[in-house]
Coordinates of C-alpha atoms in Angstrom, one line a residue:
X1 CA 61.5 -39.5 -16.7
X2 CA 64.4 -37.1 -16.5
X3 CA 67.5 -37.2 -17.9
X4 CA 70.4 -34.7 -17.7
X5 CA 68.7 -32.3 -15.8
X6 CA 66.2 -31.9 -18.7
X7 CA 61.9 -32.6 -18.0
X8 CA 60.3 -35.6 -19.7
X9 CA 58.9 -34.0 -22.6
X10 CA 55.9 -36.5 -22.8
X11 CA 55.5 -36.7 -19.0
X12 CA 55.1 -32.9 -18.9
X13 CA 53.1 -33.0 -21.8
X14 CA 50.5 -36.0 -20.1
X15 CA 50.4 -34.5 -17.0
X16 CA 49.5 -30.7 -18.8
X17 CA 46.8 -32.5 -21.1
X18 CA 44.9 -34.5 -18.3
X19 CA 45.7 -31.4 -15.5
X20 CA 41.8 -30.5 -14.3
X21 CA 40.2 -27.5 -15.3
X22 CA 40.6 -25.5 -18.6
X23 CA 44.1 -24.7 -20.1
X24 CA 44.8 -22.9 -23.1
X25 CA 47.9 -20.4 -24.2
X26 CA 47.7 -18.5 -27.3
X27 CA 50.6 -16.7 -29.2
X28 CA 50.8 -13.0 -29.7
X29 CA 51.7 -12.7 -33.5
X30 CA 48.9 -14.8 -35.0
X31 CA 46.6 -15.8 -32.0
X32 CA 47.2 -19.3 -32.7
X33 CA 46.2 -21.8 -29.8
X34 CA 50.1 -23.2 -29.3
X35 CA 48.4 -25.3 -26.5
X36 CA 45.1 -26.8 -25.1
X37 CA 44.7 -29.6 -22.2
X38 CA 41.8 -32.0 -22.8
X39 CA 39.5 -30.1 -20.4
X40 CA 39.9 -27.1 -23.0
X41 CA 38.7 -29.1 -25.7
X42 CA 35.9 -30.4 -24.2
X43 CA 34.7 -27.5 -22.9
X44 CA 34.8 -25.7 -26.3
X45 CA 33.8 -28.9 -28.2
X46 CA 37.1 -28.9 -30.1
X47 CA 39.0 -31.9 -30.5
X48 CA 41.5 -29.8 -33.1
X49 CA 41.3 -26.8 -31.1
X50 CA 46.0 -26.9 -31.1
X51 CA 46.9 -25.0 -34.3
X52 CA 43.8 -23.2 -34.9
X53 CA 43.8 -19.0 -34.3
X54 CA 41.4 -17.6 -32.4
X55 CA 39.2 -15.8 -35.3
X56 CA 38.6 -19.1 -36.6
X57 CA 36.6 -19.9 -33.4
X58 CA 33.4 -18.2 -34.2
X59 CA 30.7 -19.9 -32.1
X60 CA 28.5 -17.4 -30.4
X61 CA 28.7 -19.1 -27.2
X62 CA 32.5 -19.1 -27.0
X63 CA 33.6 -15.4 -27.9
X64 CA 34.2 -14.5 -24.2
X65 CA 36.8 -16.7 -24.3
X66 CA 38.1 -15.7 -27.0
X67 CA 37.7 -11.7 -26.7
X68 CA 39.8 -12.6 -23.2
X69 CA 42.6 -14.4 -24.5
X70 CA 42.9 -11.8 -27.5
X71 CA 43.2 -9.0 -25.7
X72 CA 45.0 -10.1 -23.0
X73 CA 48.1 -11.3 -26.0
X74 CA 47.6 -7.6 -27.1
X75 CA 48.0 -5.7 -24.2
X76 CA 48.8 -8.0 -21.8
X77 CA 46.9 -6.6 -19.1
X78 CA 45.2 -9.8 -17.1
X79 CA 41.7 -10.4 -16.8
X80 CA 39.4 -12.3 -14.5
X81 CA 36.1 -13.0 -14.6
X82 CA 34.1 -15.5 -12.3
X83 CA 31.2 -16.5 -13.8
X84 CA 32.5 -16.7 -17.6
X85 CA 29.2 -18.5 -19.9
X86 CA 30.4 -20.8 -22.9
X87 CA 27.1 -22.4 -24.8
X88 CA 28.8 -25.0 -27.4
X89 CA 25.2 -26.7 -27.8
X90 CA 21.9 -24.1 -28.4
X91 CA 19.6 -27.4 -28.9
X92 CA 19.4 -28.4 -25.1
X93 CA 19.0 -26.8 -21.7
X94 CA 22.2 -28.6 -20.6
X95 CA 24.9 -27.5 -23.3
X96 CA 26.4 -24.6 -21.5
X97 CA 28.8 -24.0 -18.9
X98 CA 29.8 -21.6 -16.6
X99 CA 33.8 -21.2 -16.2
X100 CA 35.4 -18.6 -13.5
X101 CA 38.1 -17.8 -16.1
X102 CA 41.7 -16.0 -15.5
X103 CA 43.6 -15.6 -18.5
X104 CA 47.3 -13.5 -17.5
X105 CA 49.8 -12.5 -20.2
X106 CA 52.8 -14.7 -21.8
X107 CA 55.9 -13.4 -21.1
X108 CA 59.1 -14.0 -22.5
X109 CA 62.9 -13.5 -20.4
X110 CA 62.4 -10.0 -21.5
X111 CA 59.2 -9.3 -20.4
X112 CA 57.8 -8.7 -23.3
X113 CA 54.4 -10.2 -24.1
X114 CA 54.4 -12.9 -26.6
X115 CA 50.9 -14.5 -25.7
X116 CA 48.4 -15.0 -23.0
X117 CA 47.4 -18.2 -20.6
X118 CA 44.2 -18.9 -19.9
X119 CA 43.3 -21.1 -17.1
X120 CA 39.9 -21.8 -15.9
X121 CA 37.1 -23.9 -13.8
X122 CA 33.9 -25.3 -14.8
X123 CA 31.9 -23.4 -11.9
X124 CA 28.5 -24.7 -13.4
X125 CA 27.5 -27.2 -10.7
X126 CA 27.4 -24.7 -8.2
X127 CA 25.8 -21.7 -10.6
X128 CA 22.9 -24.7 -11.3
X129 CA 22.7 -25.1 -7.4
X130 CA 22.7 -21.6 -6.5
X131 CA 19.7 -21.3 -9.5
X132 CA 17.7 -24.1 -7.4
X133 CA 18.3 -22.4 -4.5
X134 CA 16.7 -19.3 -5.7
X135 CA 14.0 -20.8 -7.2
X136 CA 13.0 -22.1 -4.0
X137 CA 13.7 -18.8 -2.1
X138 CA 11.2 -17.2 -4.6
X139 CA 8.5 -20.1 -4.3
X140 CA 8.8 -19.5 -0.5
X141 CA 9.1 -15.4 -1.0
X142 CA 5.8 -16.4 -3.1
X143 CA 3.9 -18.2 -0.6
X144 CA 4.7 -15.9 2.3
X145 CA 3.5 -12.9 -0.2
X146 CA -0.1 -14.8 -0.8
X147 CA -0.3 -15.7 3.3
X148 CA 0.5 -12.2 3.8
X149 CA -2.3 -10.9 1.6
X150 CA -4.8 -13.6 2.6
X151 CA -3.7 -12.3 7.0
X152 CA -4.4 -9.0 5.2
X153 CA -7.7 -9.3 3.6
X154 CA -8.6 -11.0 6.4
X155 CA -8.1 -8.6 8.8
X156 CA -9.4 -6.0 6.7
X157 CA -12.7 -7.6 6.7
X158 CA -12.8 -7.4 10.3
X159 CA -12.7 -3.9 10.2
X160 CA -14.7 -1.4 9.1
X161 CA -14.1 -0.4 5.4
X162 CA -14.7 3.5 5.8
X163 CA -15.3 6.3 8.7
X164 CA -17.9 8.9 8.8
X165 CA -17.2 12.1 7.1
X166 CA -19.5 15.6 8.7
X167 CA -19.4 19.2 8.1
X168 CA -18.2 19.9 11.3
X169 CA -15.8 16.8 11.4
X170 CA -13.3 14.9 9.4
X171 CA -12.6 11.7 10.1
X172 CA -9.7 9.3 8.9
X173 CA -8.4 5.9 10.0
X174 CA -5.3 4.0 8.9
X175 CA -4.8 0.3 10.0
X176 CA -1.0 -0.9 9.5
X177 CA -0.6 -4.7 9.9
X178 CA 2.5 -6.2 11.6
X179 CA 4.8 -8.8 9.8
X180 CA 3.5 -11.9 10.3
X181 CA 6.6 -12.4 12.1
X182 CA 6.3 -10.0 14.2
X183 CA 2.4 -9.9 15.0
X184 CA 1.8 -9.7 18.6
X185 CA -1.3 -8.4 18.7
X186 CA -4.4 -7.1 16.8
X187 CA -5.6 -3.3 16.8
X188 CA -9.2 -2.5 16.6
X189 CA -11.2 0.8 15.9
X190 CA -14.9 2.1 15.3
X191 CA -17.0 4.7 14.7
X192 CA -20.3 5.7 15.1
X193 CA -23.6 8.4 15.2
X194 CA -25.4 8.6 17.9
X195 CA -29.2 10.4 18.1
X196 CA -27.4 13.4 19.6
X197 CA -25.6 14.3 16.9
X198 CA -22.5 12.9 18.7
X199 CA -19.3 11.0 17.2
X200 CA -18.7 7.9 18.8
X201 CA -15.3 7.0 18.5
X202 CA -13.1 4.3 20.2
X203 CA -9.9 2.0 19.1
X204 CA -8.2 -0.5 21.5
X205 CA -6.2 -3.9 21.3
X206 CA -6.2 -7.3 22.0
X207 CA -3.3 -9.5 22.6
X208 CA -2.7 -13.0 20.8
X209 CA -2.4 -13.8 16.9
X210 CA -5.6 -15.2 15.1
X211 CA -7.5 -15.2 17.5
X212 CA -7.1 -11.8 18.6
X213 CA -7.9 -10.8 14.9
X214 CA -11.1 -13.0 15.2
X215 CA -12.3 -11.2 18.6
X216 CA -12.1 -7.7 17.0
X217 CA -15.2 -8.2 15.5
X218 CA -17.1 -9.7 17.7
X219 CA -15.8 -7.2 20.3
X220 CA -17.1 -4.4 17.9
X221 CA -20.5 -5.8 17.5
X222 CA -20.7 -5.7 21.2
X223 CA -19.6 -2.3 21.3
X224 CA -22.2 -1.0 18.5
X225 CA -25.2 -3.1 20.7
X226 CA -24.1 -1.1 23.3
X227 CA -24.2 2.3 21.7
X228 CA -27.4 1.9 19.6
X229 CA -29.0 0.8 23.3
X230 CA -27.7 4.3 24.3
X231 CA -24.9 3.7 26.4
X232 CA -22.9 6.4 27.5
X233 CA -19.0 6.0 27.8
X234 CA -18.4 4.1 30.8
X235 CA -21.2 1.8 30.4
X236 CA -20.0 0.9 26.5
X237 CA -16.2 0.4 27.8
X238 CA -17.8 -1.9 30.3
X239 CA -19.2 -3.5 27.9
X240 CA -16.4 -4.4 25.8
X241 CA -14.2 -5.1 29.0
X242 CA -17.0 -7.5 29.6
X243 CA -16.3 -9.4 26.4
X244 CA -12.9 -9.7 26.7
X245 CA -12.9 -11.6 30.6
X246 CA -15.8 -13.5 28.8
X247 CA -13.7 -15.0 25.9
X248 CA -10.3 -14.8 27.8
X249 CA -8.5 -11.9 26.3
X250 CA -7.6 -10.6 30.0
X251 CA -4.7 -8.2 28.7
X252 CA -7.3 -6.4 26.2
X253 CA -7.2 -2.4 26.7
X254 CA -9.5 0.2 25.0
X255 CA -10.6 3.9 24.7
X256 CA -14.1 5.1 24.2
X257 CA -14.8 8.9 23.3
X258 CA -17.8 11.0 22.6
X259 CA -17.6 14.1 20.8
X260 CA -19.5 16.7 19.7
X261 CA -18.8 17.9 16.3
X262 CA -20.5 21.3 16.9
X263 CA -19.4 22.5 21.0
X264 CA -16.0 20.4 20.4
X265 CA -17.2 19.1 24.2
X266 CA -15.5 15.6 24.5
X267 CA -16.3 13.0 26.8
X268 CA -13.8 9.9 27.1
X269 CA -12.5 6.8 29.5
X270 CA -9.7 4.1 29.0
X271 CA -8.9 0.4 29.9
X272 CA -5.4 0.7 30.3
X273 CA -5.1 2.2 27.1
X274 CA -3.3 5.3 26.1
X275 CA -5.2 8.9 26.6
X276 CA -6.2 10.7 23.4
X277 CA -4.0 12.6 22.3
X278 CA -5.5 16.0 21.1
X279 CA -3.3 18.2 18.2
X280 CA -3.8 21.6 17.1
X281 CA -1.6 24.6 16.0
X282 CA 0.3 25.0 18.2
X283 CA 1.3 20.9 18.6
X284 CA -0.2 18.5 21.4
X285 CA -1.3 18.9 24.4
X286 CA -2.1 15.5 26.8
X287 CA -5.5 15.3 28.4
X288 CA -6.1 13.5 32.1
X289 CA -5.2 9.9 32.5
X290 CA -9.1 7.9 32.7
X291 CA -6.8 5.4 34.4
X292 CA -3.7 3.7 35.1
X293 CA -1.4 1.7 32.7
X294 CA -2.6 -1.6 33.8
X295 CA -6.4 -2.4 32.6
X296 CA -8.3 -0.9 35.6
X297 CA -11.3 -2.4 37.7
X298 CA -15.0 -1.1 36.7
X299 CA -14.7 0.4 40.0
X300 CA -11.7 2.4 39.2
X301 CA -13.5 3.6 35.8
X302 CA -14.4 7.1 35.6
X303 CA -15.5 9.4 32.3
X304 CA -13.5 12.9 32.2
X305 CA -14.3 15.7 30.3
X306 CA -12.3 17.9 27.9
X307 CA -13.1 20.1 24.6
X308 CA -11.8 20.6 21.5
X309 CA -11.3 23.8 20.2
X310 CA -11.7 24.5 16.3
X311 CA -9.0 23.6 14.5
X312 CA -8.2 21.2 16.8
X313 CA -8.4 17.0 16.3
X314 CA -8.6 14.1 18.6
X315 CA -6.1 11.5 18.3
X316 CA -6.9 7.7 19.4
X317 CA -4.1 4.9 18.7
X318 CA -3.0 1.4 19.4
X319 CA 0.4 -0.6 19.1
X320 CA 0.1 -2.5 21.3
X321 CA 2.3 -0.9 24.3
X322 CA 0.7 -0.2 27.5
X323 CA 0.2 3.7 27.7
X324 CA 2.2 4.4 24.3
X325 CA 4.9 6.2 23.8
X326 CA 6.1 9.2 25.8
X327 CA 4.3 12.5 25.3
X328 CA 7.9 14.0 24.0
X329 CA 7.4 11.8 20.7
X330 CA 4.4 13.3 19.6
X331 CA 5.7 17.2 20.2
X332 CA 6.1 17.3 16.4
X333 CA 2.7 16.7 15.5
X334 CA 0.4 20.0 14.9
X335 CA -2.4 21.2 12.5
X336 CA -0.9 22.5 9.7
X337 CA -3.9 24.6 8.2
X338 CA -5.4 25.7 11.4
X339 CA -8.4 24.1 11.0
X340 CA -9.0 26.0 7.8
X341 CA -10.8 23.2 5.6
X342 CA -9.4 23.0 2.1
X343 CA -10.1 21.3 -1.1
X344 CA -6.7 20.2 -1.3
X345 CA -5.9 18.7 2.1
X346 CA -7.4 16.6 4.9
X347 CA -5.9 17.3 8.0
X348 CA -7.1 14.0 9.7
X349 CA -5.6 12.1 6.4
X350 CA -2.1 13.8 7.4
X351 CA -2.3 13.2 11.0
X352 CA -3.0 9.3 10.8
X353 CA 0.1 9.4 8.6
X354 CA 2.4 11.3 11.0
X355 CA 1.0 9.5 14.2
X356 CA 2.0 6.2 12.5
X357 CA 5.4 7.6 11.8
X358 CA 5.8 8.2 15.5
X359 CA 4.6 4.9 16.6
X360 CA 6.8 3.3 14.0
X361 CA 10.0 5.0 14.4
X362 CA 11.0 2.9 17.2
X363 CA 10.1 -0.4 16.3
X364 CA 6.8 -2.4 16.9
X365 CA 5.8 -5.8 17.1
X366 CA 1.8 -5.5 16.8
X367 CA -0.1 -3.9 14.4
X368 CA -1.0 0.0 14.9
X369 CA -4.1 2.0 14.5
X370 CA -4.9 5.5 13.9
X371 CA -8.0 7.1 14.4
X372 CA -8.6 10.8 14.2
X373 CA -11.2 13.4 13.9
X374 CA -10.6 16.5 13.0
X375 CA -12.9 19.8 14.0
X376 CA -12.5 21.5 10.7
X377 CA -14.5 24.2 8.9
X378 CA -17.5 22.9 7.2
X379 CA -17.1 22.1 3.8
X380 CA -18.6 25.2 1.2
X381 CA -21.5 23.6 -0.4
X382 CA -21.1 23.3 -4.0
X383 CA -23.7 25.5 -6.5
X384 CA -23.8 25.5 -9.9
X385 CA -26.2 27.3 -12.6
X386 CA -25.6 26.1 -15.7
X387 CA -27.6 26.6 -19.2
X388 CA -28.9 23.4 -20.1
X389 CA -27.2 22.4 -22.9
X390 CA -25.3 19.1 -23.1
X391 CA -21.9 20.6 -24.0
X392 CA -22.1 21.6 -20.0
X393 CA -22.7 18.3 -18.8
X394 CA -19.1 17.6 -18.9
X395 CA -17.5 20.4 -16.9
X396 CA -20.3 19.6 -14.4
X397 CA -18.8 16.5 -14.1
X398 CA -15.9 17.4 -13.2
X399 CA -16.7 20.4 -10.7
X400 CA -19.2 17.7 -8.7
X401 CA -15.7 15.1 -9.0
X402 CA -13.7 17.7 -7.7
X403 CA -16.3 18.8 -4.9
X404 CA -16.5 15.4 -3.8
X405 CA -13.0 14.5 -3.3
X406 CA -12.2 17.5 -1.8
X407 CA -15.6 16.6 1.1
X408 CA -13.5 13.6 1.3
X409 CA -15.5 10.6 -0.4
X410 CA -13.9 7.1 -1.5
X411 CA -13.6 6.5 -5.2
X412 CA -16.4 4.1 -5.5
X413 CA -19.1 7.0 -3.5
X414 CA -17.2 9.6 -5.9
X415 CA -17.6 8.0 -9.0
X416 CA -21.7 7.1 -8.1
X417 CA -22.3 10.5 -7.3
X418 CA -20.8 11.8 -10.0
X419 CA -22.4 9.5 -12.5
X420 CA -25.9 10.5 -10.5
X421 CA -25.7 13.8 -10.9
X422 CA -24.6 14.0 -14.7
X423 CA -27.7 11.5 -15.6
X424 CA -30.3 13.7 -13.8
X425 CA -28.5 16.7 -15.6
X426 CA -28.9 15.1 -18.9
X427 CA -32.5 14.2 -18.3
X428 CA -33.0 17.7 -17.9
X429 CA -31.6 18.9 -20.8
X430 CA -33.1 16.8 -23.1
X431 CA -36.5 16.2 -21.8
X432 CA -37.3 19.5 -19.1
X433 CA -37.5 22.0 -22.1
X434 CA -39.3 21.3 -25.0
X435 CA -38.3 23.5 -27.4
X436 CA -35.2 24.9 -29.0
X437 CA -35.9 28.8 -27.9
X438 CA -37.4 27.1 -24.0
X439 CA -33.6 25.2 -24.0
X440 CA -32.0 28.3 -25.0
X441 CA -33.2 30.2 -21.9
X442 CA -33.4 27.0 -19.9
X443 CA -31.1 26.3 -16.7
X444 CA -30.2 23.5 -14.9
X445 CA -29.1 24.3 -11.0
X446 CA -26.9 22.0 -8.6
X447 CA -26.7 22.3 -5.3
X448 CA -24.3 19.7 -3.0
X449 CA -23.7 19.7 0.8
X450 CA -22.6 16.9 3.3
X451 CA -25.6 17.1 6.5
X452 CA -24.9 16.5 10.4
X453 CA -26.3 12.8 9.7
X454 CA -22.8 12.0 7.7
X455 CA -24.7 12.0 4.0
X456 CA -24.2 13.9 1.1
X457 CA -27.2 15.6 -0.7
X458 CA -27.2 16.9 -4.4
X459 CA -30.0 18.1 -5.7
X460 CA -30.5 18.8 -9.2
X461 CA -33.1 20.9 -10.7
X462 CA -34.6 22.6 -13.7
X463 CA -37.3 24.5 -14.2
X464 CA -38.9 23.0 -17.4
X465 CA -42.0 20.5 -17.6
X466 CA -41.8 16.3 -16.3
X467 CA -42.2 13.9 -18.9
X468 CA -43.5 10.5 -18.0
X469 CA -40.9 7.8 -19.5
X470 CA -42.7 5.8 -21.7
X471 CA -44.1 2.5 -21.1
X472 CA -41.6 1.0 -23.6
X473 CA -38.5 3.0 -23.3
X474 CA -36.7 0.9 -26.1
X475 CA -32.7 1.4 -25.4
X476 CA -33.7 4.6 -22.8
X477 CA -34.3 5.1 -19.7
X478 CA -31.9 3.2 -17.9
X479 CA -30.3 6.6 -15.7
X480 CA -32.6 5.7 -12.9
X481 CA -31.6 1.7 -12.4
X482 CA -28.1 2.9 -12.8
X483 CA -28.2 5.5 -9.9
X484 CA -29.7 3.1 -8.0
X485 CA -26.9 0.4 -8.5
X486 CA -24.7 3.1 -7.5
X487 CA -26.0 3.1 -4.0
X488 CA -27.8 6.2 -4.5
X489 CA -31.1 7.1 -2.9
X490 CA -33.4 9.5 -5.7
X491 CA -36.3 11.2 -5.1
X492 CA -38.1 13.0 -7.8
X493 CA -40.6 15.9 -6.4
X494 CA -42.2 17.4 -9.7
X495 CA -44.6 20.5 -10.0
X496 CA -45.4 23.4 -12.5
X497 CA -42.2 25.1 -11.8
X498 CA -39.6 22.4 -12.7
X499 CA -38.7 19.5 -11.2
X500 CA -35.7 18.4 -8.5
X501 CA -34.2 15.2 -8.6
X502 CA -32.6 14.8 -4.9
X503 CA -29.9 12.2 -4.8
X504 CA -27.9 10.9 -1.5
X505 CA -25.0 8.6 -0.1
X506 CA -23.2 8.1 3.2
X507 CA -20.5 10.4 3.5
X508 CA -17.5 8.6 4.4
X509 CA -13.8 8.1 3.7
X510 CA -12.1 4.5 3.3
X511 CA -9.6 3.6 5.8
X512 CA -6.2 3.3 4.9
X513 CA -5.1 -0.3 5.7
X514 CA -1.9 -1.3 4.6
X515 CA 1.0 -4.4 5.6
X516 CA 4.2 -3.5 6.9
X517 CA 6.8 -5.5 4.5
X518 CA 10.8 -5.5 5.2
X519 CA 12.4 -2.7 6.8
X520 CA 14.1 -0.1 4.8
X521 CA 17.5 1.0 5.4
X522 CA 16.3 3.6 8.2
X523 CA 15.1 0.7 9.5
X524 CA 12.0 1.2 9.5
X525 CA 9.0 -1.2 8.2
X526 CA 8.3 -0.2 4.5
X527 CA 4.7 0.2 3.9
X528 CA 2.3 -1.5 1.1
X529 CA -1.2 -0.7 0.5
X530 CA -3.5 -3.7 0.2
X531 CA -6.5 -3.5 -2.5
X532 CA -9.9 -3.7 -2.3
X533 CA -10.5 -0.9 0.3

């Protein structure tokens, strides 16, 4: 009660103790706690926290606190700091507290510090909530990351795992799947040889969201019927226009194109999908329209005729807009090598980048494909003559690696080859020559080349005598089986001049298929390769 104009010393005093939140003041010259309300205490687990100086509190989990409130007596310069920890108990999850803590300077009439006032609240409900919060935002991140990777896979597996690679052709594909959010539609491509030596080569969409993804297969095994039947063009987009009133897909569109690797003669028709585009040099140039925007009737159908020059690659996409974007946005594009074919770069690799760049830039809701072939120069075949000794055996390796990845085979056709090759070369330097003065004269000779029927052929051949394997070969004799689980096909042809081991594999490329995650801050989709391809 007051009296005399003077506070109630003990009703100030009650009123400071059981005020909420955290209260202490400390005095300059000794750091001495001068004062501490109940919630102070508690929160430091003090009950004689008054009269003790701040060094004397030396609990790990408290020295914020008392870092703050000793330098803020000493150079009384505030300080504030919202999410302040104080851990009073290690032995349980629940001993500590969070605190948003503001401890400001003492001051006497003066001005001059003479201790500091800390004043604080326990923030730790809404820390713990925040925590649960997050922990459900990265269960739910979580599960959307494994339903995106399953959408992925599973679309992946609807398409086809790698492209044909020739001499006179390189081919690449990339597949980029929309958000799941955003996923309108599903892209499809394929290619294909036909008898002719021709590249069959088409890539389209179908509208809807699962179901759409299921139909692209189906739709393709139509297609390849088709083709093996020998369809030509028209009669193989009828076909899959066919399909698609058939299961109820009426807004499907496609493109269909034949090419000849060799004349660079190029045959093509649409279903209200957008033209090829064809890039050289010198940038892009449009070909004809087959037909209008709008899917058009099989009466309306028609197969044009164009050619590619060398150096020059055909461009087939899908995102799901009707006739694509305007011709303007691909200006950019152009052949950077000139159709000179290079160990070190694949010009169809580079263009299914660049084209998805374009079709990306302004935003998409469905996924987009890329399929390109690329009238290059044919690979150099790759010939080696080396002595036969097994010190060679490993830069052989490594020049047939090299070779390969430069022809443009996958890892997995790479690594088959390569381990082909060096156990055919082995055999023939320990078994073709039977002597030490035969092996020092002895040569082993590799030839590689990729062949018009997209397959790579490396022969490997010495000029020594064939020795049957034994009947019990013991712990030897297991390079054959292991070519053979590489997907090779060997054919040994021996005679009194040597022997040649001929080994082949398709000659493909895997297709790039990646998932378009959140956009970056140019806003547009940032891209992440899925695994297994």
């Amino acid at each position: 009660m007051a009296t005399g104009g003077y506070a109630d010393e003990s009703a100030v005093l009650h009123a400071f103790d059981g005020s909420p939140g955290i209260q202490i003041v400390v005095r300059s010259t000794d750091l001495q706690v001068v004062a501490a309300n109940r919630g102070a205490r508690e929160c430091l687990d003090r009950s004689d926290l008054v009269g003790l100086r701040l060094p004397e509190l030396r609990a790990p989990g408290v020295q914020v606190v008392v870092t703050a409130l000793s330098e803020v007596a000493r150079t009384g310069v505030p300080f504030h700091e919202n999410l302040v920890p104080v851990v009073t108990d290690w032995s349980g999850r629940s001993g500590g507290r969070w605190i948003d803590l503001r401890v400001s300077p003492w001051l006497d009439a003066s001005g001059n510090v003479v201790g500091a006032v800390a004043a604080g609240v326990d923030v730790t409900e809404h820390v713990r909530a925040a925590g649960r919060e997050r922990a459900r935002a990265a269960e739910a991140d979580e599960l959307l990351a494994r339903a995106r990777e399953v959408a992925g896979r599973l679309q992946g597996a609807l398409l086809p795992a790698t492209v044909p690679l020739l001499p006179r052709l390189d081919v690449a594909a990339s597949y980029l799947l929309a958000r799941p959010e955003q996923d309108g539609g599903a892209g499809w491509f394929d290619t294909a040889s036909l008898p002719d030596g021709r590249v069959a080569l088409a890539a389209g969409h179908l509208p809807g969201g699962v179901e759409a993804s299921a139909a692209t297969s189906e739709l393709r095994t139509v297609l390849a019927a088709r083709l093996s039947e020998g369809a030509g063009v028209l009669e193989a987009l009828e076909a899959a226009e066919a399909y698609a009133e058939r299961v109820g897909l009426h807004r499907t569109t496609a493109c269909i194109a034949f090419l000849d690797p060799r004349s660079g003669e190029l045959e093509y028709a649409t279903f209200g999908h957008p033209t090829p585009l064809v890039v050289g040099p010198d940038g892009t140039r449009s070909l004809p329209t087959a037909s209008g925007r709008r899917p058009a009737s099989r009466s309306e159908q028609r197969v044009l005729r164009a050619a590619l020059r060398d150096g020059e690659a055909i461009v087939l996409y899908a995102d799901g807009r009707e006739g694509g974007p305007e011709q303007d946005a691909f200006a950019p594009l152009h052949v950077a090598t000139g159709g000179v074919w290079t160990a070190d770069s694949s010009v169809a690799v580079d263009l299914c980048r660049d084209v998805s760049g374009v079709l990306t830039a302004e935003g998409r809701a469905d996924d987009v494909t890329v399929l390109v072939a690329h009238r290059r120069t044919p690979p150099a075949p790759l010939d080696l003559v080396v002595p036969a000794e097994a010190r060679q055996l490993a830069p052989v390796r490594g020049e047939v690696e090299a070779w390969a990845r430069g022809v443009g085979l996958g890892d997995r056709d790479r690594a088959g080859l390569v381990l082909g090759v060096s156990e055919a070369a082995a055999n023939a330097v320990e078994h073709a020559y039977g002597t030490a003065a035969d092996a020092a004269v002895g040569t082993v000779e590799i030839h590689a080349a990729v062949h018009d029927d997209a397959t790579v052929e490396v022969v490997v051949r010495d000029h020594g005598r064939w020795h049957e394997p034994p009947s019990d070969p013991g712990d030897r004799g297991r390079g054959f089986p292991m070519m053979l689980s590489a997907g090779l096909q060997v054919r040994v042809v021996t005679g009194s001049t040597g022997t040649a081991v001929t080994l082949r594999c398709p000659a493909r490329r895997p297709v790039s298929l990646a998932q378009a995650d959140a956009e970056a801050d140019d806003g547009r989709p940032q891209v992440v390769p899925l695994a297994g391809r």
